[in-house]
CSV table of C-alpha atoms and ligand atoms in Angstrom, one decimal:
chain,number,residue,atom,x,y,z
A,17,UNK,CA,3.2,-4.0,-24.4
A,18,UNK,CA,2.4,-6.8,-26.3
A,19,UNK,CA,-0.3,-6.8,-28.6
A,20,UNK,CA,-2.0,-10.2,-29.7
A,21,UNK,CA,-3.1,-10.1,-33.2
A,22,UNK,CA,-6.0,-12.7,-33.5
A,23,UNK,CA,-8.2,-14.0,-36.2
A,24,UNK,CA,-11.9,-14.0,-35.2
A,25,UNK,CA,-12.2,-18.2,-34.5
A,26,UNK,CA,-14.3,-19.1,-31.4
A,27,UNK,CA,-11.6,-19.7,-29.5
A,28,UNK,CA,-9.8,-16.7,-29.9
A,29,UNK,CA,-13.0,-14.5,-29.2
A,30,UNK,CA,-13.2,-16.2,-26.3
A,31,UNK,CA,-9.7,-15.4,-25.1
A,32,UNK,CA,-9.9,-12.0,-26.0
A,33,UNK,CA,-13.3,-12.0,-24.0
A,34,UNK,CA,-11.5,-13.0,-21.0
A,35,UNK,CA,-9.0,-10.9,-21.3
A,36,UNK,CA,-11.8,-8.1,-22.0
A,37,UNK,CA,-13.5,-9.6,-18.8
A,38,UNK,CA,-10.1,-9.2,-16.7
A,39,UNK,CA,-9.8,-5.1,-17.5
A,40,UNK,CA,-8.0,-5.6,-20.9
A,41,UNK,CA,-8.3,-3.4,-23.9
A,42,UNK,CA,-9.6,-5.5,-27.0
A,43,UNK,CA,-9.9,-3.9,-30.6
A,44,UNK,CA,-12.9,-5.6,-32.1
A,45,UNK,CA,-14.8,-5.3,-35.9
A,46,UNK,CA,-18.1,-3.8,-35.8
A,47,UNK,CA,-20.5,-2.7,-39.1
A,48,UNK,CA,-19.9,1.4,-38.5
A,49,UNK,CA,-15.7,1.3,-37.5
A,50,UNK,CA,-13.6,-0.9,-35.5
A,51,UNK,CA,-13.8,-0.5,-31.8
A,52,UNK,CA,-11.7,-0.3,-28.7
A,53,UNK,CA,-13.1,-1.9,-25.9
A,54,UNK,CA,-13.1,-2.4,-22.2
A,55,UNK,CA,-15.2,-3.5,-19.0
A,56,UNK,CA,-17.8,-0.7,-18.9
A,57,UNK,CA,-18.3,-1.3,-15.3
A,58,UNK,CA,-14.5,-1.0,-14.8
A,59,UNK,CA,-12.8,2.4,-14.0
A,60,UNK,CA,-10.1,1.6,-14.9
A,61,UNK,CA,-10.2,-0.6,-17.7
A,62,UNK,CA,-11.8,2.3,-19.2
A,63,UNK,CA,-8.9,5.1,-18.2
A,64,UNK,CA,-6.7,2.9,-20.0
A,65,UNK,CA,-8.8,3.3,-23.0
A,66,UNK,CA,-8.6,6.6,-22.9
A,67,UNK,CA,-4.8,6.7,-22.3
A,68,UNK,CA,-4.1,4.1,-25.0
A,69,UNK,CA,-6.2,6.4,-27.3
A,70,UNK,CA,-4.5,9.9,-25.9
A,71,UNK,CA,-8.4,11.5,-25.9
A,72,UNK,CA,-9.7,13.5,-23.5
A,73,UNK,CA,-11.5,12.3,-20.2
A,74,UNK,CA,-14.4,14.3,-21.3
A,75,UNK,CA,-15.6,12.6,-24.3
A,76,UNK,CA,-18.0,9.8,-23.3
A,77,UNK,CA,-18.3,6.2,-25.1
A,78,UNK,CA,-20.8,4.4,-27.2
A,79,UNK,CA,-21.2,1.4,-24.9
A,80,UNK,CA,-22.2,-2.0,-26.9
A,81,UNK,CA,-24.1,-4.6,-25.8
A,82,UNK,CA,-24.5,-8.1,-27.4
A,83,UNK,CA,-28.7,-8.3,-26.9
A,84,UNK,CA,-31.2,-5.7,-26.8
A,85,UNK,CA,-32.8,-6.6,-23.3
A,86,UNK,CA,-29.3,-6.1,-21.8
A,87,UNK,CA,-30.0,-2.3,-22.3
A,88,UNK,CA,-30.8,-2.7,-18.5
A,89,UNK,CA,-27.6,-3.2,-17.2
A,90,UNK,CA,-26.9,0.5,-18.3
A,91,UNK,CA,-30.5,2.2,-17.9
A,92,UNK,CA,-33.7,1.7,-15.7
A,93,UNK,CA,-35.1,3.7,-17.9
A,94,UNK,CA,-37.4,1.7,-20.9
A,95,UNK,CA,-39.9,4.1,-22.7
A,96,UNK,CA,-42.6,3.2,-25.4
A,97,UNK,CA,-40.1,5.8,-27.3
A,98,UNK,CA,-36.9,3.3,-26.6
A,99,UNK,CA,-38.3,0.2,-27.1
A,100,UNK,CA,-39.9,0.9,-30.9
A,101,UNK,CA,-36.3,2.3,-31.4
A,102,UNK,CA,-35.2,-1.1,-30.5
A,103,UNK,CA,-37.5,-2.6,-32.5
A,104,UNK,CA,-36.7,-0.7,-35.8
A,105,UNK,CA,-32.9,-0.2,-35.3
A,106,UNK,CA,-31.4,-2.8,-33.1
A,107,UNK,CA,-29.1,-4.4,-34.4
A,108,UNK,CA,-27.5,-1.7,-36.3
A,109,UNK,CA,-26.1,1.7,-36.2
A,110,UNK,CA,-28.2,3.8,-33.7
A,111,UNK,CA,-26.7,5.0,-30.5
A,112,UNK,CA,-29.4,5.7,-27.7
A,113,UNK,CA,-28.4,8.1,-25.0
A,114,UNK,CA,-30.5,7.2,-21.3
A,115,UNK,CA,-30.2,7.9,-18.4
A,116,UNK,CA,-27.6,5.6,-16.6
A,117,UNK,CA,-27.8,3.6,-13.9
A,118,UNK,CA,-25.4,3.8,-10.9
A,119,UNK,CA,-23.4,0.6,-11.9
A,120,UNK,CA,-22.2,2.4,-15.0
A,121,UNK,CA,-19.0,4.8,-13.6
A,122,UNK,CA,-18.8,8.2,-14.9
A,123,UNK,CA,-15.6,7.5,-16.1
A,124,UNK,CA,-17.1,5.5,-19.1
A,125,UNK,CA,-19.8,8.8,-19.5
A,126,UNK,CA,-17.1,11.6,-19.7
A,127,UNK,CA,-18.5,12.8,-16.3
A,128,UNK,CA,-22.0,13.1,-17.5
A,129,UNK,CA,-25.6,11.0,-15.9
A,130,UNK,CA,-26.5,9.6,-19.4
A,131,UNK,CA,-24.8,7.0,-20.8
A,132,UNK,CA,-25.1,5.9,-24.6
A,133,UNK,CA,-25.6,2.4,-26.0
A,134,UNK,CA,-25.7,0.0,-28.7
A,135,UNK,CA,-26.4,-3.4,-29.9
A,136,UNK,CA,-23.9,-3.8,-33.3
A,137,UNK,CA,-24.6,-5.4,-36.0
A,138,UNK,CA,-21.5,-7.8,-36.3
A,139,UNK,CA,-21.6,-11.4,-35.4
A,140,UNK,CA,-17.5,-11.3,-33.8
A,141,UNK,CA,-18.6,-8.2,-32.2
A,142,UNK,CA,-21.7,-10.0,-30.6
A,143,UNK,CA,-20.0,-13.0,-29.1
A,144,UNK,CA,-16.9,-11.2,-27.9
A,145,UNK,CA,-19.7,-8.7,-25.7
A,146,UNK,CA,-21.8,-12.0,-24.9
A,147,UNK,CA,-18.6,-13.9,-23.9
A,148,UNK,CA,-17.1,-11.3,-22.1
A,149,UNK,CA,-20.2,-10.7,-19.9
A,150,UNK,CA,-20.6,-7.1,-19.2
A,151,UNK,CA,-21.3,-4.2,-21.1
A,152,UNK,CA,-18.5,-2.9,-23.6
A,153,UNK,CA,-17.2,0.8,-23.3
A,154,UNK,CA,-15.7,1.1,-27.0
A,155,UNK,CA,-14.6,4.3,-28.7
A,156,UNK,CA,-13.4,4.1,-32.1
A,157,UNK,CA,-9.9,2.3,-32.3
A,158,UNK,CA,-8.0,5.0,-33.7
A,159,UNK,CA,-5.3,7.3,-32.1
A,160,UNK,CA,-7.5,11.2,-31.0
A,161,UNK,CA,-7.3,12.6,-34.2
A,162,UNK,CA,-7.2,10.3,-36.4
A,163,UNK,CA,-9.7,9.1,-38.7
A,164,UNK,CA,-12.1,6.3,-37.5
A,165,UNK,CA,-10.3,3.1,-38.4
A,166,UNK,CA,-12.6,1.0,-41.1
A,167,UNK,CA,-10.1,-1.9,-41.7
A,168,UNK,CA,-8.0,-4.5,-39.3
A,169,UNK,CA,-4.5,-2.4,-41.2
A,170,UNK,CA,-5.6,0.7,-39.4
A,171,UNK,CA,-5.9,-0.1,-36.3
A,172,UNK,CA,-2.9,-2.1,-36.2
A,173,UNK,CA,-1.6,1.0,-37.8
A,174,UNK,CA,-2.9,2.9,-35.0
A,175,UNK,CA,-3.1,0.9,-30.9
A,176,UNK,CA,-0.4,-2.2,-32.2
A,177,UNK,CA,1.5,-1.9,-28.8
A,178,UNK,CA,-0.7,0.0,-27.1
A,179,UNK,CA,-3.6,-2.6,-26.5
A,180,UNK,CA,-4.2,-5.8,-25.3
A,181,UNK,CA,-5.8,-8.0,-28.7
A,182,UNK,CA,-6.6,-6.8,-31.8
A,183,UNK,CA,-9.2,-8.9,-33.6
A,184,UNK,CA,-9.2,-9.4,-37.1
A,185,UNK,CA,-12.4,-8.4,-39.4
A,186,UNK,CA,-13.8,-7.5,-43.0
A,187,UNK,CA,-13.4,-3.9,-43.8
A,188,UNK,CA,-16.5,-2.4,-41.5
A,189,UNK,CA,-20.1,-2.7,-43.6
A,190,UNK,CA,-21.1,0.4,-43.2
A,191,UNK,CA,-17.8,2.4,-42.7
A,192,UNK,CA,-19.0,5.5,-40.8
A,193,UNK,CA,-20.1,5.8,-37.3
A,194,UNK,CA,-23.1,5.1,-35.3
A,195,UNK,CA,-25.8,8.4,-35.8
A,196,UNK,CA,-26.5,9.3,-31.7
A,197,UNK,CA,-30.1,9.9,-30.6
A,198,UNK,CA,-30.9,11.5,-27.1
A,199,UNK,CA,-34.3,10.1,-25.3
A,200,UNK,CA,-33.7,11.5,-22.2
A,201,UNK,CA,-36.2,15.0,-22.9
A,202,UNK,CA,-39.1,14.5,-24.5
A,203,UNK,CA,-39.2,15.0,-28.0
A,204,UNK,CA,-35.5,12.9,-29.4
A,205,UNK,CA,-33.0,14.3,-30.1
A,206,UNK,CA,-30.2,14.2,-32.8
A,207,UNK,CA,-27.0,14.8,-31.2
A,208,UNK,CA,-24.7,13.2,-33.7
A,209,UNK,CA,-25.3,12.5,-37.6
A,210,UNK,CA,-22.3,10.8,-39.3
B,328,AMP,P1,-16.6,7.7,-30.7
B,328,AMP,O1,-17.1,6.3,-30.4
B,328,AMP,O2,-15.2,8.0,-30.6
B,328,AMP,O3,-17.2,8.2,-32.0
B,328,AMP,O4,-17.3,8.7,-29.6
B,328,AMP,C1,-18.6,8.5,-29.1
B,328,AMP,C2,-19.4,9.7,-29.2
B,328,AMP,O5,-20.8,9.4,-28.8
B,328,AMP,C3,-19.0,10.9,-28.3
B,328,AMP,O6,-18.0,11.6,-28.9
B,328,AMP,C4,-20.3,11.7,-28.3
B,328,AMP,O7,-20.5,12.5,-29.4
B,328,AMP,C5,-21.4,10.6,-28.3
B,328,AMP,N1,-21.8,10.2,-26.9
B,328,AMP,C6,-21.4,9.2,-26.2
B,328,AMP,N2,-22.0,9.2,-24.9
B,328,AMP,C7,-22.8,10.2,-24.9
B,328,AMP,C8,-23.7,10.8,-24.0
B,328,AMP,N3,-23.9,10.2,-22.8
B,328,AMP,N4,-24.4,11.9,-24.3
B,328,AMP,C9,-24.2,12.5,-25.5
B,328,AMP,N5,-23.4,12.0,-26.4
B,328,AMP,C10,-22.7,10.9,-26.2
B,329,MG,MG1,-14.0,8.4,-32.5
């Protein structure tokens, strides 16, 4: 496969949106690492992603969305908890896990009924999500078992060949990944601190 190697203008984002829109696979810059993203909503958009990365179908993704209200396209679930969270976080790297709706396939969840989302704090990322018009499953763009890719060189490195568009970025802000906060019980819980 061909990948397209494109510089962040507003017209590329917007081709890579489509093509994000159409069940592609589009590496993008966020402030934690780069991510590799696909339809949410599509099956199997999102087995590609999992192919493309070799990791296993069990190992849910962050999804990203480009506002904070579009939290319910994934979740009918909105707390007092959630939205202060919101409030203090969003944008910016906190991953909420909710409860998901039915839209969201469990393909995107590893199998499971939460799902986990966030709102990054990256203008590219943003518009490429807005653009696209559906929430964003994206993993890190890095091969299993490699380290998170912080810099475009990585993941070309890494998916070139193996993805639809890599979008170019800075080197990632904040350079680790998102910390993941479960607000499904009822005291929050850590899961994941980077
Ligand atoms: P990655 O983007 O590659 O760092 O992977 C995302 C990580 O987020 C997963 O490996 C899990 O640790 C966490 N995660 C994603 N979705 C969920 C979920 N529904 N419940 C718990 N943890 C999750
Ligand atoms: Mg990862």
């Amino acid at each position: 496969m061909e990948t397209l190697i494109l510089d962040p203008t507003d017209e590329n984002i917007a081709k890579a949106a489509k093509i994000l829109a159409d069940g592609g696979l589009v590496a993008f810059p966020t402030e934690t690492v780069y991510g590799l993203g696909a339809d949410a909503l599509n099956e199997d958009a999102v087995k590609r992603v999992y192919e493309a990365k070799g990791r296993p179908s069990d190992n849910p993704m962050i999804v990203h969305i480009s506002r904070a209200s579009d939290i319910g396209q994934t979740t009918r679930m909105l707390s007092p908890t959630i939205v202060s969270l919101i409030d203090n976080f969003w944008p910016g790297p906190l991953t909420i896990v909710v409860k998901k709706r039915d839209e969201i396939p469990k393909t995107t969840t590893g199998g499971l009924d939460t799902v986990a989302v966030r709102l990054p704090d990256n203008e590219t990322a943003r518009k490429l999500i807005n653009l696209a018009g559906v929430p964003v499953a994206a993993p890190s763009a890095n091969l299993s078992g490699r380290p998170s890719p912080t810099t475009f060189e990585h993941v070309v490195e890494d998916l070139n060949g193996k993805v639809d568009v890599i979008l170019k970025g800075e080197p990632c802000r904040v350079g680790i990944e998102s910390t993941v906060l479960d607000v499904t019980g009822d005291t929050p819980m850590i899961l994941k601190q980077p």
